mmCIF file of C-alpha atoms in Angstrom:
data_model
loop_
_atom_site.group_PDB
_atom_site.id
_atom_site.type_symbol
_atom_site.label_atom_id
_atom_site.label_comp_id
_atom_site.label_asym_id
_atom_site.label_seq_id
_atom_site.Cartn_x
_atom_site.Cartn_y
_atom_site.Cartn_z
ATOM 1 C CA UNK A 1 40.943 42.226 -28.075
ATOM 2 C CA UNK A 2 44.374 42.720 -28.970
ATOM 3 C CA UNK A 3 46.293 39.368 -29.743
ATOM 4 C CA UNK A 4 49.702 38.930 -28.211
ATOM 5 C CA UNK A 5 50.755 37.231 -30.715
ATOM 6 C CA UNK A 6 49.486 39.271 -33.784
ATOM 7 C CA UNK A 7 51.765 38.377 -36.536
ATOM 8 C CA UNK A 8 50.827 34.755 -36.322
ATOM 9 C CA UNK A 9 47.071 35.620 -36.661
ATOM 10 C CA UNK A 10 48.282 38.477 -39.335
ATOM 11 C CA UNK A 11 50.163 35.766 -41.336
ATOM 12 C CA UNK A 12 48.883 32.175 -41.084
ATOM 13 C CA UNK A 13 45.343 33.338 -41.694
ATOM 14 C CA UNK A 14 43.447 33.744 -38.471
ATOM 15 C CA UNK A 15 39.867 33.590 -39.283
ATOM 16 C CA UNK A 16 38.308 36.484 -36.966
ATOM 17 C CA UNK A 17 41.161 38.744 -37.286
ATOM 18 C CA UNK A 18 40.958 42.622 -38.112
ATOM 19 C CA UNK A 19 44.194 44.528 -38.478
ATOM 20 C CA UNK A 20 44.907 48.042 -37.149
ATOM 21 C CA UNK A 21 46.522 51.037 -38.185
ATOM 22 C CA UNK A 22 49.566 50.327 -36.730
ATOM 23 C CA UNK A 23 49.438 46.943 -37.912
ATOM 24 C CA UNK A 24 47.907 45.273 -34.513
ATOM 25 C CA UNK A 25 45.981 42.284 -34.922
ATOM 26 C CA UNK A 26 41.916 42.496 -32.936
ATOM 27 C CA UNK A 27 40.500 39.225 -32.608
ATOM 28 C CA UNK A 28 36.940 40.363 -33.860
ATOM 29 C CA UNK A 29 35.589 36.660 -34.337
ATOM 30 C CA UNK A 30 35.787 33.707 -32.625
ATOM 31 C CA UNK A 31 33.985 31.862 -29.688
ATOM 32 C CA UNK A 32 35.608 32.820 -25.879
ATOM 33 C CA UNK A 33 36.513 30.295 -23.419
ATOM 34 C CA UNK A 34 33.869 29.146 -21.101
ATOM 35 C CA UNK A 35 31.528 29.101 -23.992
ATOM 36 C CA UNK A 36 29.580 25.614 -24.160
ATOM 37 C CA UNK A 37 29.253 23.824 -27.296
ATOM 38 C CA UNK A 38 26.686 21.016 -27.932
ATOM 39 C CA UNK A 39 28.570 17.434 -28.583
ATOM 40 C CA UNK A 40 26.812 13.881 -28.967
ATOM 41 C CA UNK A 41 28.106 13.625 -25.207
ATOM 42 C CA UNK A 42 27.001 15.951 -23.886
ATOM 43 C CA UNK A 43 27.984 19.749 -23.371
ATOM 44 C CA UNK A 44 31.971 20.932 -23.284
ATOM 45 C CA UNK A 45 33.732 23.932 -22.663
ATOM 46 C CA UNK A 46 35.178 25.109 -26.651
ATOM 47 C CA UNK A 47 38.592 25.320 -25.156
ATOM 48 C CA UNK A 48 37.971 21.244 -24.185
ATOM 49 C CA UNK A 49 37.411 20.459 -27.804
ATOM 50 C CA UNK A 50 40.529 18.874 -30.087
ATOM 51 C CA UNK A 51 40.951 17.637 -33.377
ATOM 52 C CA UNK A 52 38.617 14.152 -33.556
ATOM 53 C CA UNK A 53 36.079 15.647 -31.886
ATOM 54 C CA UNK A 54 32.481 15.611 -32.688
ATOM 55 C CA UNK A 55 29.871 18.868 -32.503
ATOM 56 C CA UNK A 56 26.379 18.473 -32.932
ATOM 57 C CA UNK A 57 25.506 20.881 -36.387
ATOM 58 C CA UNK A 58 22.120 22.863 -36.970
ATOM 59 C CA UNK A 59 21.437 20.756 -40.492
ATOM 60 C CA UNK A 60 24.127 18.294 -41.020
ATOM 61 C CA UNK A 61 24.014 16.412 -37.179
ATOM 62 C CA UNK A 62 27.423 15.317 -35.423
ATOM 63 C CA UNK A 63 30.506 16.587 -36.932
ATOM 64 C CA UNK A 64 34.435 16.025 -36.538
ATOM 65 C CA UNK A 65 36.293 19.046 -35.526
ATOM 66 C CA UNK A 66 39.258 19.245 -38.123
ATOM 67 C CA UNK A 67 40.982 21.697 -36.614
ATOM 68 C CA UNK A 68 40.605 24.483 -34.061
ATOM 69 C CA UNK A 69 42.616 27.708 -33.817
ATOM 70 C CA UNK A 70 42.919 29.739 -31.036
ATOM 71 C CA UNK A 71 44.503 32.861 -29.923
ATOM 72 C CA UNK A 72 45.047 34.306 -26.139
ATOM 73 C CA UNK A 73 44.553 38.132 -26.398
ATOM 74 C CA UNK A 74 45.255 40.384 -23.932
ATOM 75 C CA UNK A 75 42.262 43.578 -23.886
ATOM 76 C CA UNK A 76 41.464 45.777 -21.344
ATOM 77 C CA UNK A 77 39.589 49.214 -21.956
ATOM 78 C CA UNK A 78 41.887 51.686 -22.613
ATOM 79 C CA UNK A 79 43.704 49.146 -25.212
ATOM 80 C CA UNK A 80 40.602 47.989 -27.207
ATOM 81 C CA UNK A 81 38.036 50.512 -29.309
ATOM 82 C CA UNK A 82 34.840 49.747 -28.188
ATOM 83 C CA UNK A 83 33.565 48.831 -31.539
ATOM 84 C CA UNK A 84 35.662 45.667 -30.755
ATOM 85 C CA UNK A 85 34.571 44.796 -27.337
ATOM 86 C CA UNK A 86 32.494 41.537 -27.173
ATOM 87 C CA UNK A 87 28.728 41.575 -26.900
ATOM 88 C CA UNK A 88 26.961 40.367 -23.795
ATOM 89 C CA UNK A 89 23.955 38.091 -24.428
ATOM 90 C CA UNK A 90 21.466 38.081 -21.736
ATOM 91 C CA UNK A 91 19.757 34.610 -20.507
ATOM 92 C CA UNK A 92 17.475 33.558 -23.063
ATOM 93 C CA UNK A 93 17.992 36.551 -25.546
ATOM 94 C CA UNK A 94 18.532 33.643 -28.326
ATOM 95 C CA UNK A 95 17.428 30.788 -26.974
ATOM 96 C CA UNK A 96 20.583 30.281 -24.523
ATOM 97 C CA UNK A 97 20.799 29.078 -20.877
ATOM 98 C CA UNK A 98 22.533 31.550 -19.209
ATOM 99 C CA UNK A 99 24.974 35.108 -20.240
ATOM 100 C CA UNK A 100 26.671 34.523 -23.703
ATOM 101 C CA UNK A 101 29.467 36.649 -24.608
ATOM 102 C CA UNK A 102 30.017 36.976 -28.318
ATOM 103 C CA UNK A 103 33.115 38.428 -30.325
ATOM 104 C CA UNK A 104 31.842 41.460 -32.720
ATOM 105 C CA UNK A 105 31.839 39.622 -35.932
ATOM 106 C CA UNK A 106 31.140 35.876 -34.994
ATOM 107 C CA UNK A 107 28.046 35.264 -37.353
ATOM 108 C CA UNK A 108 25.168 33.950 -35.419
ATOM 109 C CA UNK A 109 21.770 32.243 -37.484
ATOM 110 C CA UNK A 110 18.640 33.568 -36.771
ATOM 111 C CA UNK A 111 15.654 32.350 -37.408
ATOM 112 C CA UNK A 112 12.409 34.911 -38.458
ATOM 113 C CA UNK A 113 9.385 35.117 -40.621
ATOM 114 C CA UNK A 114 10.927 38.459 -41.166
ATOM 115 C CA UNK A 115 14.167 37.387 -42.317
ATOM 116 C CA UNK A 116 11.892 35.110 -45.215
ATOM 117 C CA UNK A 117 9.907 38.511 -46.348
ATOM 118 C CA UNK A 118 13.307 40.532 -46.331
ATOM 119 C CA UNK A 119 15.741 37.841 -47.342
ATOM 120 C CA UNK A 120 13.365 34.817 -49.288
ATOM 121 C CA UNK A 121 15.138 32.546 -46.574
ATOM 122 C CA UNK A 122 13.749 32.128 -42.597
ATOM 123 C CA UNK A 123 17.253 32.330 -41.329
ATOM 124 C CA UNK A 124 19.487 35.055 -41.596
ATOM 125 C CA UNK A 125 23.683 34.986 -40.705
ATOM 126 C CA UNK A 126 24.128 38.148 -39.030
ATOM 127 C CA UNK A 127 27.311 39.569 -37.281
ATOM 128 C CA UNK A 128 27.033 39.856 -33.259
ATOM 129 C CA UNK A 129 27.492 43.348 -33.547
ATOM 130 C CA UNK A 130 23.990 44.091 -35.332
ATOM 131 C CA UNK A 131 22.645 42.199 -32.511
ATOM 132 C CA UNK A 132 23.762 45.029 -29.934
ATOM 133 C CA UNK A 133 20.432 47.139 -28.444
ATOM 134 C CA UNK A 134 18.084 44.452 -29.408
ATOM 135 C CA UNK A 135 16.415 42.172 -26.293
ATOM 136 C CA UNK A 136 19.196 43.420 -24.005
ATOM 137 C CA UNK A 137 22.288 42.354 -25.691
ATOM 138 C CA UNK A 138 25.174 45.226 -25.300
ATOM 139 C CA UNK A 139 28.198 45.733 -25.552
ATOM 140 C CA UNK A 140 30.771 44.978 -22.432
ATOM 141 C CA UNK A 141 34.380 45.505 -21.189
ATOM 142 C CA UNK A 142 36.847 42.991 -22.155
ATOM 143 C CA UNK A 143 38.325 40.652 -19.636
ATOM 144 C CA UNK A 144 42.534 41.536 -18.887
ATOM 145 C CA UNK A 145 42.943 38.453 -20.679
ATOM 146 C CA UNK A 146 40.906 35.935 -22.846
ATOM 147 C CA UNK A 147 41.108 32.728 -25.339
ATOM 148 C CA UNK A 148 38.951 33.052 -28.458
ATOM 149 C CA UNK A 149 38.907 29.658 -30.477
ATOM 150 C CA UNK A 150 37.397 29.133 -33.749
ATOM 151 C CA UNK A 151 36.614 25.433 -34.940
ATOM 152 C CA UNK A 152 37.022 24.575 -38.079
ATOM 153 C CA UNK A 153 34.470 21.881 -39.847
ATOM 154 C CA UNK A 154 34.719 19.589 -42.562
ATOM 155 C CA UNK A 155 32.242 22.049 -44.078
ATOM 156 C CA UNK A 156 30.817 25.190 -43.363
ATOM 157 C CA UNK A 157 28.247 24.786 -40.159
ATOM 158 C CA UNK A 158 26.282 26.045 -37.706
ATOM 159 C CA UNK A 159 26.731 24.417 -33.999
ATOM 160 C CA UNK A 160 24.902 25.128 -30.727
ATOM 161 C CA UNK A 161 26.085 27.399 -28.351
ATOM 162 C CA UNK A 162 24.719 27.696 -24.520
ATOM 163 C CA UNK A 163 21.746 26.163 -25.112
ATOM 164 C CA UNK A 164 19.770 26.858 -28.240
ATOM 165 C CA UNK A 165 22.003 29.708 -29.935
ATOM 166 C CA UNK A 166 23.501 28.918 -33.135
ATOM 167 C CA UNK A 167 26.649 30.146 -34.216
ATOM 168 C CA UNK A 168 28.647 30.067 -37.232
ATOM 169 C CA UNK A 169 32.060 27.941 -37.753
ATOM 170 C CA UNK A 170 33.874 27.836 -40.901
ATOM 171 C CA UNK A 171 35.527 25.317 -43.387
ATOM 172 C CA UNK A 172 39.191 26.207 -44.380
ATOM 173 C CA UNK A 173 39.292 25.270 -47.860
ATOM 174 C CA UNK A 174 42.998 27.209 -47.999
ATOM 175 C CA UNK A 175 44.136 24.135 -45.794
ATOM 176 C CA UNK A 176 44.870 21.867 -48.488
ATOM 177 C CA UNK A 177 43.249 18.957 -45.621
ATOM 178 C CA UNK A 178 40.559 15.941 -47.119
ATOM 179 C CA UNK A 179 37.453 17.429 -47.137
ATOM 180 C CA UNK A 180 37.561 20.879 -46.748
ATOM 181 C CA UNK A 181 35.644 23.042 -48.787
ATOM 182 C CA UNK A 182 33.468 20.436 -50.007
ATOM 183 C CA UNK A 183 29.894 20.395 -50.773
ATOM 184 C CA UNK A 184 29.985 23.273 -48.859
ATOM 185 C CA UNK A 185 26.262 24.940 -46.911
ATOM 186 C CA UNK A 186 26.556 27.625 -48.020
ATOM 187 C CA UNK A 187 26.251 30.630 -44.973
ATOM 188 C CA UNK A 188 26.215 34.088 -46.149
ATOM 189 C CA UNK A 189 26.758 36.309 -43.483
ATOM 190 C CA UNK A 190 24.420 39.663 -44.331
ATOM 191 C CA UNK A 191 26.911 42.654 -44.664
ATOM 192 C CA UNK A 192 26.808 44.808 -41.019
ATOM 193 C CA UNK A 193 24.938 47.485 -42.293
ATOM 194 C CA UNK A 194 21.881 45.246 -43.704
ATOM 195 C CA UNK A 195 22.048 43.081 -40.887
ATOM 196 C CA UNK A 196 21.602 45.862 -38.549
ATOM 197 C CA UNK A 197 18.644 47.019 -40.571
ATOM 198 C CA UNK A 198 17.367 43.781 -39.989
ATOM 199 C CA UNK A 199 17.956 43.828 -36.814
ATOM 200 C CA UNK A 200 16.008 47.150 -36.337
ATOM 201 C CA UNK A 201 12.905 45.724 -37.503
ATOM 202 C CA UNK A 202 13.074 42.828 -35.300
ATOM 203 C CA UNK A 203 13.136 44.984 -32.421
ATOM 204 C CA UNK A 204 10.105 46.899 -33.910
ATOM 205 C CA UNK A 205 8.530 43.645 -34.135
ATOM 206 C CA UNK A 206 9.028 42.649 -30.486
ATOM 207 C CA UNK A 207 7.625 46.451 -29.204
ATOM 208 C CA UNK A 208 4.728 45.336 -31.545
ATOM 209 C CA UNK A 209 4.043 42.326 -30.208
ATOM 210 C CA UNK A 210 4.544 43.677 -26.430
ATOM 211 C CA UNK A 211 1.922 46.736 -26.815
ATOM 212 C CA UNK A 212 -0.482 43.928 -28.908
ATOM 213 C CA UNK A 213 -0.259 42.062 -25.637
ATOM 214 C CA UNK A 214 -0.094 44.652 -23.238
ATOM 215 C CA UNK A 215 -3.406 46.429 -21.086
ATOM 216 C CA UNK A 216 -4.939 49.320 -22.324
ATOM 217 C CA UNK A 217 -3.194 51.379 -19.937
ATOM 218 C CA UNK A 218 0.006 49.138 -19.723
ATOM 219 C CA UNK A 219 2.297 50.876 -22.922
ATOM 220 C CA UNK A 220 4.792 52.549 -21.016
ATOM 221 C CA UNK A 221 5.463 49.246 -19.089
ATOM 222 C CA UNK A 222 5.707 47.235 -22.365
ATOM 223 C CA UNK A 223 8.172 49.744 -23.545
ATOM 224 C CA UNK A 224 10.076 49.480 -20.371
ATOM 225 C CA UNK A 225 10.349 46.034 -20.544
ATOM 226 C CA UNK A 226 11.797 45.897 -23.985
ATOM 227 C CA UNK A 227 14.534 48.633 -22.995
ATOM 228 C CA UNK A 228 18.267 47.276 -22.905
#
């Protein structure tokens, strides 16, 4: 999505911002309105969280939002290269209730037995974008006009997201605030290219396990089932 207001993001450090050739600012990162984060509260809307608030974190329980930055873009087809349109999650596809829509490069933790034999470590930070192909999730048209916020932690985190998908927020320790970049947890996002190799053989893992449990005569179905 192109940001209508592109030389802020450009200049005052914009997390999930990737500039163009003609200097336009896409908003590659970032959670979209409408997207419900996990709070001690209950469940809120991201664009209903402030400064003060508290998220509930994968490994380091309720945390105060420090700061959130946010951006309205304005997209549309013919504006935006497709290799920046957001990613549609489909019900369930990581553990969430319902469609998730994902910027291109939000990081988002996954958990495999894979990821431990690849990686030494059963979770794995991967870009939305590797996710694309794999148990549905693809690519779709931006809306004319959206709101992609980022919230920033006293450290780096991972919150919940629609249910059971964990996502990635960062710590700004540029800010110069109390607390920032402090004992931080240390996420490593894989680079795109690994994590999409990673990605690959989860998805030859899940045709595995469908033709393990399909009938004798039932492969074509599996395969079927596992298509995007």
């Amino acid at each position: 999505m192109r940001s209508r207001q592109r030389a802020d993001i450009g200049r005052n450090g914009w997390h999930g911002a990737e500039i163009g050739p003609e200097g336009t600012a896409f908003v590659t990162e970032g959670l979209l309105e409408g997207t419900q984060i996990a709070t001690p509260e209950g469940w809120r809307a991201v664009e209903r969280l402030s400064p003060g608030d508290r998220v509930l974190t994968f490994d380091g329980g309720p945390q105060p939002v420090i700061a959130v930055q946010s951006a309205l873009v304005e997209a549309g087809q013919a504006a935006w290269p497709q290799a920046h349109w957001p990613l549609e999650v489909p019900d369930g596809a990581l553990g969430n209730r319902g469609v998730l829509r994902l910027l291109p490069c939000q990081p988002v933790l996954l958990e495999s037995d894979l990821a431990e034999d690849m990686f030494g470590d059963p979770f794995a930070l991967v870009p939305a974008a590797a996710l694309e192909n794999w148990r549905g999730i693809a690519r779709a048209a931006p809306r004319p006009q959206e709101t992609a916020h980022i919230l920033i932690l006293p450290t780096d985190a991972v919150i919940y997201a629609a249910g059971h998908a964990l996502v990635y927020c960062p710590a700004d320790s540029s800010a110069g605030l109390p607390g920032f970049g402090e004992d931080p947890a240390g996420y490593v996002p894989l680079s795109l290219a690994t994590a999409r190799e990673f990605v690959a053989c989860l998805i030859a893992e899940d045709i595995g396990a469908a033709l393990r449990g399909a009938a004798p005569d039932g492969s074509q179905a599996a395969f079927r089932a596992l298509s995007p």
